[in-house]
CSV table of C-alpha atoms and ligand atoms in Angstrom, one decimal:
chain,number,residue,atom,x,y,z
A,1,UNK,CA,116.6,96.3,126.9
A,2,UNK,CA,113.6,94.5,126.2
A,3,UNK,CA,112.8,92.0,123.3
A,4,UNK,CA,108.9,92.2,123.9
A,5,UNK,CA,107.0,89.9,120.9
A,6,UNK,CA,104.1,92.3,119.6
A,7,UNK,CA,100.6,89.6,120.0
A,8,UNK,CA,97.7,90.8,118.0
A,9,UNK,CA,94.3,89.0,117.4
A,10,UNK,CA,92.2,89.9,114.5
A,11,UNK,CA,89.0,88.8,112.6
A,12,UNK,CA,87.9,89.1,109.3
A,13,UNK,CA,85.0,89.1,107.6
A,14,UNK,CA,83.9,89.4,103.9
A,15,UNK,CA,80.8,89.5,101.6
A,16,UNK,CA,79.8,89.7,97.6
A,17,UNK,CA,77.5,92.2,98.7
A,18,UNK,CA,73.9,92.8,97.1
A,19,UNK,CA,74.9,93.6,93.1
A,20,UNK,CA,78.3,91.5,92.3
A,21,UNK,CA,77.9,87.4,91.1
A,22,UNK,CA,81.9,86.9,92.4
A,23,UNK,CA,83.3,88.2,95.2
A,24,UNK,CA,86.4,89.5,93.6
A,25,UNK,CA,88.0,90.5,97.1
A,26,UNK,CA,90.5,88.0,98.8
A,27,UNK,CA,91.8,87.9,102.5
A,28,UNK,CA,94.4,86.5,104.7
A,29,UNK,CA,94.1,87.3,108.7
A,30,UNK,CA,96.6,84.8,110.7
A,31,UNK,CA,100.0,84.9,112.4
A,32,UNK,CA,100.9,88.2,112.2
A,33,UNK,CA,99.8,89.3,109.3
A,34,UNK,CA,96.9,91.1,107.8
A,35,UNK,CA,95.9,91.7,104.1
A,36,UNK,CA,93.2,92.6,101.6
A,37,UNK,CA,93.1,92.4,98.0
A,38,UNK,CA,90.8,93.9,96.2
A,39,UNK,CA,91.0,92.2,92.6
A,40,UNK,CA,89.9,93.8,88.9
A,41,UNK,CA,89.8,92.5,85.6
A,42,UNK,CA,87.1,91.2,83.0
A,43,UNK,CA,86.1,87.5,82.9
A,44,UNK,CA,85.9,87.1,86.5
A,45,UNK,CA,89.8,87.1,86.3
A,46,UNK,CA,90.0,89.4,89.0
A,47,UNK,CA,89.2,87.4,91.6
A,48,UNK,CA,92.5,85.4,90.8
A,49,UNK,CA,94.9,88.4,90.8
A,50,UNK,CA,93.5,89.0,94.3
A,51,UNK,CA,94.1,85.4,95.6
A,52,UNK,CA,97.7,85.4,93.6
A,53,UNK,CA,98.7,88.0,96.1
A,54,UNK,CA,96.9,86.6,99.6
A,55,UNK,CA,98.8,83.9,98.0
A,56,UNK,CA,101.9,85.2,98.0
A,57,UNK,CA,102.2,86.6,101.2
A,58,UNK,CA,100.5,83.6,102.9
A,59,UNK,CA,104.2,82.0,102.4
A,60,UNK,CA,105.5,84.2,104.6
A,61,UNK,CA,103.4,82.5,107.3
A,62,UNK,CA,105.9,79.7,107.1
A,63,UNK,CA,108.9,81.9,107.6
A,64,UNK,CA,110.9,81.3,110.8
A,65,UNK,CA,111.3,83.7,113.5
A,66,UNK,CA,110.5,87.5,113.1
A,67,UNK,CA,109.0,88.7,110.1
A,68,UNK,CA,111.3,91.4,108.3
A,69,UNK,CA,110.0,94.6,106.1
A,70,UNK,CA,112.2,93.1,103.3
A,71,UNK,CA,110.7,89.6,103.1
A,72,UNK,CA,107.1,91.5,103.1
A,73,UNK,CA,108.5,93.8,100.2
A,74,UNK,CA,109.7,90.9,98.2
A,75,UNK,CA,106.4,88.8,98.7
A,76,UNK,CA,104.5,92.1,97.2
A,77,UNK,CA,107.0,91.8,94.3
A,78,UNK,CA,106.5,88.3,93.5
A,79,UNK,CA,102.9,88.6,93.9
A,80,UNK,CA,103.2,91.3,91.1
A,81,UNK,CA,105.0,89.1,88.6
A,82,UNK,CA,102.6,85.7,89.2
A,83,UNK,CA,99.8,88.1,88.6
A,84,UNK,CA,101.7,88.9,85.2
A,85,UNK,CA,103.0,85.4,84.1
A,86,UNK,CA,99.3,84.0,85.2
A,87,UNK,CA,97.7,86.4,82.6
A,88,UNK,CA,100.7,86.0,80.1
A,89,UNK,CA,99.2,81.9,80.1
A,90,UNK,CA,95.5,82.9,80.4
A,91,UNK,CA,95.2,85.3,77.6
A,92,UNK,CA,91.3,85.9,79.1
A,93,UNK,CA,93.3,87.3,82.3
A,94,UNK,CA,95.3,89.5,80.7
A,95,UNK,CA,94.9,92.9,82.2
A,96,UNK,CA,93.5,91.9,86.0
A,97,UNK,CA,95.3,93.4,88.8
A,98,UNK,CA,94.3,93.8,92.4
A,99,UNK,CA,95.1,96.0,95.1
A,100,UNK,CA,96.7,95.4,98.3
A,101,UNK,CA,96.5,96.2,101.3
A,102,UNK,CA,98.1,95.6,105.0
A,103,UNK,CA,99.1,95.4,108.4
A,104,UNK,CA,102.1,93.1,108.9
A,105,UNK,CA,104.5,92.8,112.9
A,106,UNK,CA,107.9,93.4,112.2
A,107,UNK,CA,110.9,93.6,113.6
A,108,UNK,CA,112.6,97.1,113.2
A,109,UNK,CA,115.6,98.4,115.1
A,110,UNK,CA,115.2,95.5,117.2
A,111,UNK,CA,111.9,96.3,118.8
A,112,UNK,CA,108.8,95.2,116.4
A,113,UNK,CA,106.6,97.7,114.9
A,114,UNK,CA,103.3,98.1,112.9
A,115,UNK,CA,104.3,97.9,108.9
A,116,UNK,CA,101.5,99.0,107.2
A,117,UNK,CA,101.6,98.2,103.4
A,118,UNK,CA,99.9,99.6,100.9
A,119,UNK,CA,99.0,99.7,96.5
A,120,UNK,CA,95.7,101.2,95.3
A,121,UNK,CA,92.3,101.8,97.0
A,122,UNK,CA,91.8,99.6,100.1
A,123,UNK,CA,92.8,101.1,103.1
A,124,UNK,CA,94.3,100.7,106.6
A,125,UNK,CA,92.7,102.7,109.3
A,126,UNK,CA,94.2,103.2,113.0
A,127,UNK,CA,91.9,103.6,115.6
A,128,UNK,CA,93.7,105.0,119.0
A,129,UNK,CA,92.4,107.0,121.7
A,130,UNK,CA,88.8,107.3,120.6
A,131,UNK,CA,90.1,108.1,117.1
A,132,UNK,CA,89.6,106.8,114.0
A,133,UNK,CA,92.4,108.0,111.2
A,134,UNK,CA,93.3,107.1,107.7
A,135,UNK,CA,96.7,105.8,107.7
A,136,UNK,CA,97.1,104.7,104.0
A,137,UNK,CA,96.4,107.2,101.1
A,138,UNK,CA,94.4,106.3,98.2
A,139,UNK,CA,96.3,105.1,94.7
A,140,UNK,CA,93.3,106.3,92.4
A,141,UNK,CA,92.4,109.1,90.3
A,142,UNK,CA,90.3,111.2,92.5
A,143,UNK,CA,92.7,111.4,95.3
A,144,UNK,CA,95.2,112.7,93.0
A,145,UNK,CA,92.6,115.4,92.1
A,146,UNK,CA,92.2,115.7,96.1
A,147,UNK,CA,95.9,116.1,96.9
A,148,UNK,CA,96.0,118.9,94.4
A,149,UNK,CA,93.0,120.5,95.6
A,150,UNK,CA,90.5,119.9,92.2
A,151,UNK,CA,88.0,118.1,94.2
A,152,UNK,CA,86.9,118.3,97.6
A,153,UNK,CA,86.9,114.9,99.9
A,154,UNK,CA,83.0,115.2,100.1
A,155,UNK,CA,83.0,115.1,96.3
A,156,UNK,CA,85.0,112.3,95.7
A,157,UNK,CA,83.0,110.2,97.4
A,158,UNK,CA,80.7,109.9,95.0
A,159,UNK,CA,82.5,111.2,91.6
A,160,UNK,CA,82.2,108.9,88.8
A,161,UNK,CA,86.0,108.8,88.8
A,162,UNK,CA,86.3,106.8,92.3
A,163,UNK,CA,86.7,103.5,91.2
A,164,UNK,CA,89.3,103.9,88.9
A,165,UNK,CA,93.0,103.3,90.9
A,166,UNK,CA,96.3,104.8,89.5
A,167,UNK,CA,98.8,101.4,91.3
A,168,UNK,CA,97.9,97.7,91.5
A,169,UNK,CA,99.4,94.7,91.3
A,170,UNK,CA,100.0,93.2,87.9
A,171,UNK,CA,101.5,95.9,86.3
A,172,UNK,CA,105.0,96.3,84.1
A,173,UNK,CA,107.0,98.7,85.5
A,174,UNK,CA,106.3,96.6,89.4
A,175,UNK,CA,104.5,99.1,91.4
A,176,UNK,CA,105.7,100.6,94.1
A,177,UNK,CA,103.9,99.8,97.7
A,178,UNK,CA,103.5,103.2,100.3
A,179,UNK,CA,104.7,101.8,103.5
A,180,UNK,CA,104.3,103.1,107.2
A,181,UNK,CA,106.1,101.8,110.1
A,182,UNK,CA,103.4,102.5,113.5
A,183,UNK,CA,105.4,102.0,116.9
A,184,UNK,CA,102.9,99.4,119.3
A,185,UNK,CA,100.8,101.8,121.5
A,186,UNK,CA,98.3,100.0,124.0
A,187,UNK,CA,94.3,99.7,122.6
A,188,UNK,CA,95.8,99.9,119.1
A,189,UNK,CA,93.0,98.7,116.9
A,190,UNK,CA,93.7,98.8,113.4
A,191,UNK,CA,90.9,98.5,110.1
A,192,UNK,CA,91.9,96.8,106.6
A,193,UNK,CA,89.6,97.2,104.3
A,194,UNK,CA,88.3,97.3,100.5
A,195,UNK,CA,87.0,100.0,99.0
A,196,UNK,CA,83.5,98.4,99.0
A,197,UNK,CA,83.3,98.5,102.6
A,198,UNK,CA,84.4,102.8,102.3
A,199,UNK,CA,82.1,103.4,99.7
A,200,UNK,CA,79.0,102.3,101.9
A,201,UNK,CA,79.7,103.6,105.5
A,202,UNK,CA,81.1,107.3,106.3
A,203,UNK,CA,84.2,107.4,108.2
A,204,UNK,CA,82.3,108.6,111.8
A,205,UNK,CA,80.3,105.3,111.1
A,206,UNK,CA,83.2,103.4,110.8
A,207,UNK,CA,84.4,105.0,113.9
A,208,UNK,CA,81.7,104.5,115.8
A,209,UNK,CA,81.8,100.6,115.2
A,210,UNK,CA,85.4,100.6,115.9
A,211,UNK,CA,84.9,102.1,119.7
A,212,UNK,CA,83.1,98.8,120.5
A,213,UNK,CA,85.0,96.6,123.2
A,214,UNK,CA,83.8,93.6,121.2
A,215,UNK,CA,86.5,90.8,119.7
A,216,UNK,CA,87.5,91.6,116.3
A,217,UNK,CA,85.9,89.5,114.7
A,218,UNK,CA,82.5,90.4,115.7
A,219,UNK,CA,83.3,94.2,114.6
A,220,UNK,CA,84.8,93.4,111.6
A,221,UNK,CA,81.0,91.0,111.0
A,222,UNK,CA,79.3,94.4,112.3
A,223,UNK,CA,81.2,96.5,109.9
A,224,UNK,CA,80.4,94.2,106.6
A,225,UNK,CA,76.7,93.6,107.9
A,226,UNK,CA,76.5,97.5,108.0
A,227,UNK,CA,77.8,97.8,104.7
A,228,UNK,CA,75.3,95.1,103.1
A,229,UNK,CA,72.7,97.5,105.2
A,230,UNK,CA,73.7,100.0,103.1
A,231,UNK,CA,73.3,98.4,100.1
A,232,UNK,CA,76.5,96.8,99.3
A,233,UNK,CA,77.1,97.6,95.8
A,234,UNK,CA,80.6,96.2,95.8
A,235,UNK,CA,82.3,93.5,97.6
A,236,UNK,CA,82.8,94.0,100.6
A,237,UNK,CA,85.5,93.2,103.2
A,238,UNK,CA,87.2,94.1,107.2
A,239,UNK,CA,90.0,92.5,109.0
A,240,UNK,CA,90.3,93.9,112.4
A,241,UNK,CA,93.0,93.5,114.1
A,242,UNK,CA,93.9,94.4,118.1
A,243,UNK,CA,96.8,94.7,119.4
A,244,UNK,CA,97.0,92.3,122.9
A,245,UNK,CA,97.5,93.7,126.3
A,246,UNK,CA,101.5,93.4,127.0
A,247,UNK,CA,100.7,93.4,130.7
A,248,UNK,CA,98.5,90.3,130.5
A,249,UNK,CA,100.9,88.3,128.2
A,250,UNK,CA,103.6,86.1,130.1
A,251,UNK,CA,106.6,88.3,128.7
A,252,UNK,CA,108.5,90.6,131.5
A,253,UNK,CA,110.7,93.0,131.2
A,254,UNK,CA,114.0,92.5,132.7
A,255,UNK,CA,114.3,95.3,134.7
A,256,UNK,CA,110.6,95.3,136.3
A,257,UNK,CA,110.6,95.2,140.1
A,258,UNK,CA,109.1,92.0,141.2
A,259,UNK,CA,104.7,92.9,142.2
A,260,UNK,CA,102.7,92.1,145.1
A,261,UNK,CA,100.5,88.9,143.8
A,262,UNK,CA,97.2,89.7,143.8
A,263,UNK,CA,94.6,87.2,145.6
A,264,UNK,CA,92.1,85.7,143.1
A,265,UNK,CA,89.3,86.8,145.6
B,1,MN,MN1,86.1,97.0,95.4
């Protein structure tokens, strides 16, 4: 059996957009790990629930060997209670939060998968095969009324209600993250995203953007120059992230039949 190591590259990009004074978003987009947080709170505090959680996870970076779904799960949790204990000393804080949400490599079964993480209103998107699909469903009040059939997807777009998110970090009861575990499939191109970026650009946009062959990181600065086109009323942030060609890496399966070399002419 093979013990193939999943390489990805991605690129991120992010933006106070045209109305907000603080970019309240926060982003981490290295190793193998992906993440945005989308903070809230008065006071500006929300910008610091957002970076307590990038924070949080960013340890994991230092973690030897494979990355596990449990050390992901208990970065999430400790991310929850900083947020708390930081607004327990900041008594201006209390009440931020931030969502979170993320693609992380790890190892499952022995072969290492896609973990897709997710609390509140940012989203991960998969683009495969020319498609563009929402992997991560929404924490927030108008895709309850969605699931249950009370509003239409066109109307929630823009009901008044959108912006207000049933899960995020900082809360008592710790909330509970959706997870997803995605087996690798070659051309995966996965979207993490804030709700600012959503808000502005439909999803056949976003699709669109996402079928270009370009590095990462120039699609996810297409995607948040498209949203600041749009107007930008939020923050706004993309982390692209590819999955790498496993035939081009150096890693070979054990039981593949030696090739012809190729001449370099
Ligand atoms: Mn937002």
């Amino acid at each position: 059996m093979s013990d193939r190591v999943l390489e990805i590259r991605s690129g991120a990009a992010t933006d106070v957009g045209r109305v907000r004074q603080v970019n309240e978003d926060s982003v981490l987009a290295a190793g193998r790990l992906a993440a945005v947080a989308d903070g809230m709170g008065g006071h500006a505090a929300g910008d610091v629930a957002s970076r307590l959680a990038i924070q949080s996870l960013e340890q994991l970076l230092f973690a030897p060997g494979q990355l596990t779904t449990d050390e992901v799960l208990r970065a999430i949790d400790r991310a929850n209670q900083e947020i708390l204990d930081a607004a327990v000393s900041h008594p201006r804080a209390s009440g931020m939060g931030t969502t979170l949400a993320g693609v992380a490599v790890v190892g499952l079964g022995g072969t290492d998968h896609f973990l897709i993480f997710n609390i509140g209103d940012s989203r991960v998107y998969r683009y495969a095969d020319g498609a563009l699909v929402q992997v991560t469903v929404d924490h927030s009040e108008v895709q309850e009324l969605v699931s249950v059939g009370l509003l239409t997807a066109a109307e929630a777009q823009s009901d008044q209600r959108r912006n207000i998110v049933t899960r995020s970090l900082g809360s008592d009861p710790a909330p509970q993250p959706d997870t997803w575990f995605l087996p690798p499939n070659p051309g995966d191109r996965f979207l993490v995203c804030s709700d600012g970026l959503t808000t502005e650009l439909s999803d056949d946009d976003i699709e669109r953007r996402m079928a270009s062959h370009a590095p990462p990181q120039v699609v996810a600065d297409d995607l948040v120059a498209a949203a600041l086109e749009a107007g930008a009323r939020d923050n706004v942030t993309a982390i692209v992230i590819d999955l790498l060609d496993q035939d081009a890496s150096s890693v070979v399966d054990g039981d593949t039949a030696p090739r012809p070399v190729l001449g370099d002419g």
